[in-house]
mmCIF file of C-alpha atoms in Angstrom:
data_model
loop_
_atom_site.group_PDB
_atom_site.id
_atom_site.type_symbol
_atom_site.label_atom_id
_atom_site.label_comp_id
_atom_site.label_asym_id
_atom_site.label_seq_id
_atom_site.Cartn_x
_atom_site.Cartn_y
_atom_site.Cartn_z
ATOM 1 C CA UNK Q 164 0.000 0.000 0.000
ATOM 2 C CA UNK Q 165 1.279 2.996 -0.956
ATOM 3 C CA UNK Q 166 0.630 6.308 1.406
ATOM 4 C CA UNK Q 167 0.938 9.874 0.084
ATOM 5 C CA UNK Q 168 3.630 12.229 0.806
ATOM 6 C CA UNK Q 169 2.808 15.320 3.042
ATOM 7 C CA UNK Q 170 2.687 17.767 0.937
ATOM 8 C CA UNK Q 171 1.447 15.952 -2.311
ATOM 9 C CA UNK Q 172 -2.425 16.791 -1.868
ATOM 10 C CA UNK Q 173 -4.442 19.637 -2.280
ATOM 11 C CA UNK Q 174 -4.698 21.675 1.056
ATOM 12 C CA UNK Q 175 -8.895 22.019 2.204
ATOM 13 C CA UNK Q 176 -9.465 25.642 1.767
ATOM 14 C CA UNK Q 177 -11.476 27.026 4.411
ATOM 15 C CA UNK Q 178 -13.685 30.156 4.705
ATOM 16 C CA UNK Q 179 -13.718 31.185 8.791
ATOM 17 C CA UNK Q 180 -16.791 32.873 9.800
ATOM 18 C CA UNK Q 181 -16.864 34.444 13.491
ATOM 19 C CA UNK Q 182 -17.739 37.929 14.346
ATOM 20 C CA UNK Q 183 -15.564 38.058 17.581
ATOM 21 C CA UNK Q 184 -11.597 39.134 16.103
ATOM 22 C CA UNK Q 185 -9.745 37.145 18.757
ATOM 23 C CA UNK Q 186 -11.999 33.982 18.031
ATOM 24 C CA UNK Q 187 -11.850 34.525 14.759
ATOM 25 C CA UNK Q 188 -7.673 34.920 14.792
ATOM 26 C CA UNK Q 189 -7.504 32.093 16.504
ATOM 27 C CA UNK Q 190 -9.398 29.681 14.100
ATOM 28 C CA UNK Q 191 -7.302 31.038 11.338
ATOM 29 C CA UNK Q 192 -3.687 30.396 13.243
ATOM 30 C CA UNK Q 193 -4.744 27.101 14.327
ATOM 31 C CA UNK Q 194 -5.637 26.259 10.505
ATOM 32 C CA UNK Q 195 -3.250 27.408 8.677
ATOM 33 C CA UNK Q 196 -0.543 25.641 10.662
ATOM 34 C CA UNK Q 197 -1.800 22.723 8.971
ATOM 35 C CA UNK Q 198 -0.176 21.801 6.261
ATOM 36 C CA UNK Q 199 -2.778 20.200 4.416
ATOM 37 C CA UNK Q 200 -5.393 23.611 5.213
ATOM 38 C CA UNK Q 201 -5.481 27.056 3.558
ATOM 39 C CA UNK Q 202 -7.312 29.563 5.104
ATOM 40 C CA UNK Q 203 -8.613 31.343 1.971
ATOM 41 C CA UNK Q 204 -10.564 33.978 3.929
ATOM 42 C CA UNK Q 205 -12.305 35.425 6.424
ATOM 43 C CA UNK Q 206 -15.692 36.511 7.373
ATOM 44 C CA UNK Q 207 -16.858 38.894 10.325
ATOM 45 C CA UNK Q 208 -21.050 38.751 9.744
ATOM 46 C CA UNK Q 209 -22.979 36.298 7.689
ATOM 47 C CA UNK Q 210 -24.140 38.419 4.836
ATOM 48 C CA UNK Q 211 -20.209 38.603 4.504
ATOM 49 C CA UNK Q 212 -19.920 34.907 5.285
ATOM 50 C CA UNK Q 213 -22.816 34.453 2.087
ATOM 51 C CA UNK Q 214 -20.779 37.024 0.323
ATOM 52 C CA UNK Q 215 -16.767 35.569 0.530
ATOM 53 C CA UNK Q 216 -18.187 31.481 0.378
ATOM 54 C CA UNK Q 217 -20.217 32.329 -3.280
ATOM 55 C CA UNK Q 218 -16.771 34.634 -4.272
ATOM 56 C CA UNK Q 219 -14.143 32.041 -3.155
ATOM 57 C CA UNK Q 220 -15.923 28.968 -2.974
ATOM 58 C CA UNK Q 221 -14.106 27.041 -0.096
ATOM 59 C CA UNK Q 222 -13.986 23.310 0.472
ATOM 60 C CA UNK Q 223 -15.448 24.049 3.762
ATOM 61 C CA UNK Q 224 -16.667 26.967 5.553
ATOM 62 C CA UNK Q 225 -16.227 27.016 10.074
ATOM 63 C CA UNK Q 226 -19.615 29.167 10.506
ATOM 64 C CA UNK Q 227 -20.141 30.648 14.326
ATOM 65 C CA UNK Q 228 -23.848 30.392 14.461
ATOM 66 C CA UNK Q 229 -24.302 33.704 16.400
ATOM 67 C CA UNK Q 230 -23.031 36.705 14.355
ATOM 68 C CA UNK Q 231 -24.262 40.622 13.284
ATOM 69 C CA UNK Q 232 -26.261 41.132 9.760
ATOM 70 C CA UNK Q 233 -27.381 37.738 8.999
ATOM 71 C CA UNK Q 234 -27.135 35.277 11.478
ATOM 72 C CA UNK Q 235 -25.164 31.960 11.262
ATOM 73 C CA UNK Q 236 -27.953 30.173 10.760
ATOM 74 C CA UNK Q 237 -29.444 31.783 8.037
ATOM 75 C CA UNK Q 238 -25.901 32.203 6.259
ATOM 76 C CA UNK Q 239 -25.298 28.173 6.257
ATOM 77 C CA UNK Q 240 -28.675 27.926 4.421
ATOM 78 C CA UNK Q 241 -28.014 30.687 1.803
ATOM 79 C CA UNK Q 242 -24.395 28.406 1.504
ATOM 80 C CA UNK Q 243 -25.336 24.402 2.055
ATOM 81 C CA UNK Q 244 -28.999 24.809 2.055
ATOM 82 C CA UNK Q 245 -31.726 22.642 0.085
ATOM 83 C CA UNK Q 246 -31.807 25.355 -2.396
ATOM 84 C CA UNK Q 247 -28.518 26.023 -3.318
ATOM 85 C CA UNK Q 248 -27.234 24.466 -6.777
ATOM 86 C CA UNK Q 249 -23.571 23.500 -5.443
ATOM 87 C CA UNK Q 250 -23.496 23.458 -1.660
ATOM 88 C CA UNK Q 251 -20.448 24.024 0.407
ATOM 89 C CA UNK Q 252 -19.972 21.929 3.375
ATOM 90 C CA UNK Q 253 -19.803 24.001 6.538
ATOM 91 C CA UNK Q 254 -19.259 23.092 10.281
ATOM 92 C CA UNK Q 255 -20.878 25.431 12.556
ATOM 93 C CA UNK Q 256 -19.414 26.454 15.966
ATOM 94 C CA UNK Q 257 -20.732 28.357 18.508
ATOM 95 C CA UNK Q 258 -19.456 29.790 22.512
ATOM 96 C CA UNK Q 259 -21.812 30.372 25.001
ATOM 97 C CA UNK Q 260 -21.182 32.355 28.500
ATOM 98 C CA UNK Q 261 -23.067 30.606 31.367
ATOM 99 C CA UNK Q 262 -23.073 31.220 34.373
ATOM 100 C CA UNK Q 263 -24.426 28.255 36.489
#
């Protein structure tokens, strides 16, 4: 059996969607020390999110589900949805503060 090399496959291009900066600096460091990711953009609201996934067309898009404009929600249906001719696959994330 014959594995392939790092480096020999197409890095998954992601689209990172998260309206908080730090959050959203974070996702992006984290990915693109992997070598088989590209971070291809970014995305502070969801009408952006819509906006950047249609322009760049990601393998995947990381989609926080609480965001300004357009919520995350809404965005990943206007991306993956039912509707849309050529989906993109997108994993939604989300933070909550509670205090118990």
């Amino acid at each position: 059996m014959t594995l392939p090399t790092p480096g020999s496959r197409t890095p998954i291009r992601v689209l990172v969607c998260e309206d908080q900066e730090l959050v959203r600096v974070g996702y992006v460091t984290i990915f693109s020390a992997q070598a088989d990711m590209e971070v291809v953009g970014q995305a502070e609201d969801g009408h952006a999110a819509v906006e950047a996934a249609r322009r760049l067309r990601p393998d995947v898009v990381v989609m926080d589900i609480r965001m300004p404009v357009l919520d995350g929600i809404e965005a990943t249906r206007r991306i993956a949805g039912p509707d849309v001719e050529t989906p993109t696959k997108v994993l939604v994330v989300t933070t909550f503060n509670v205090d118990e």
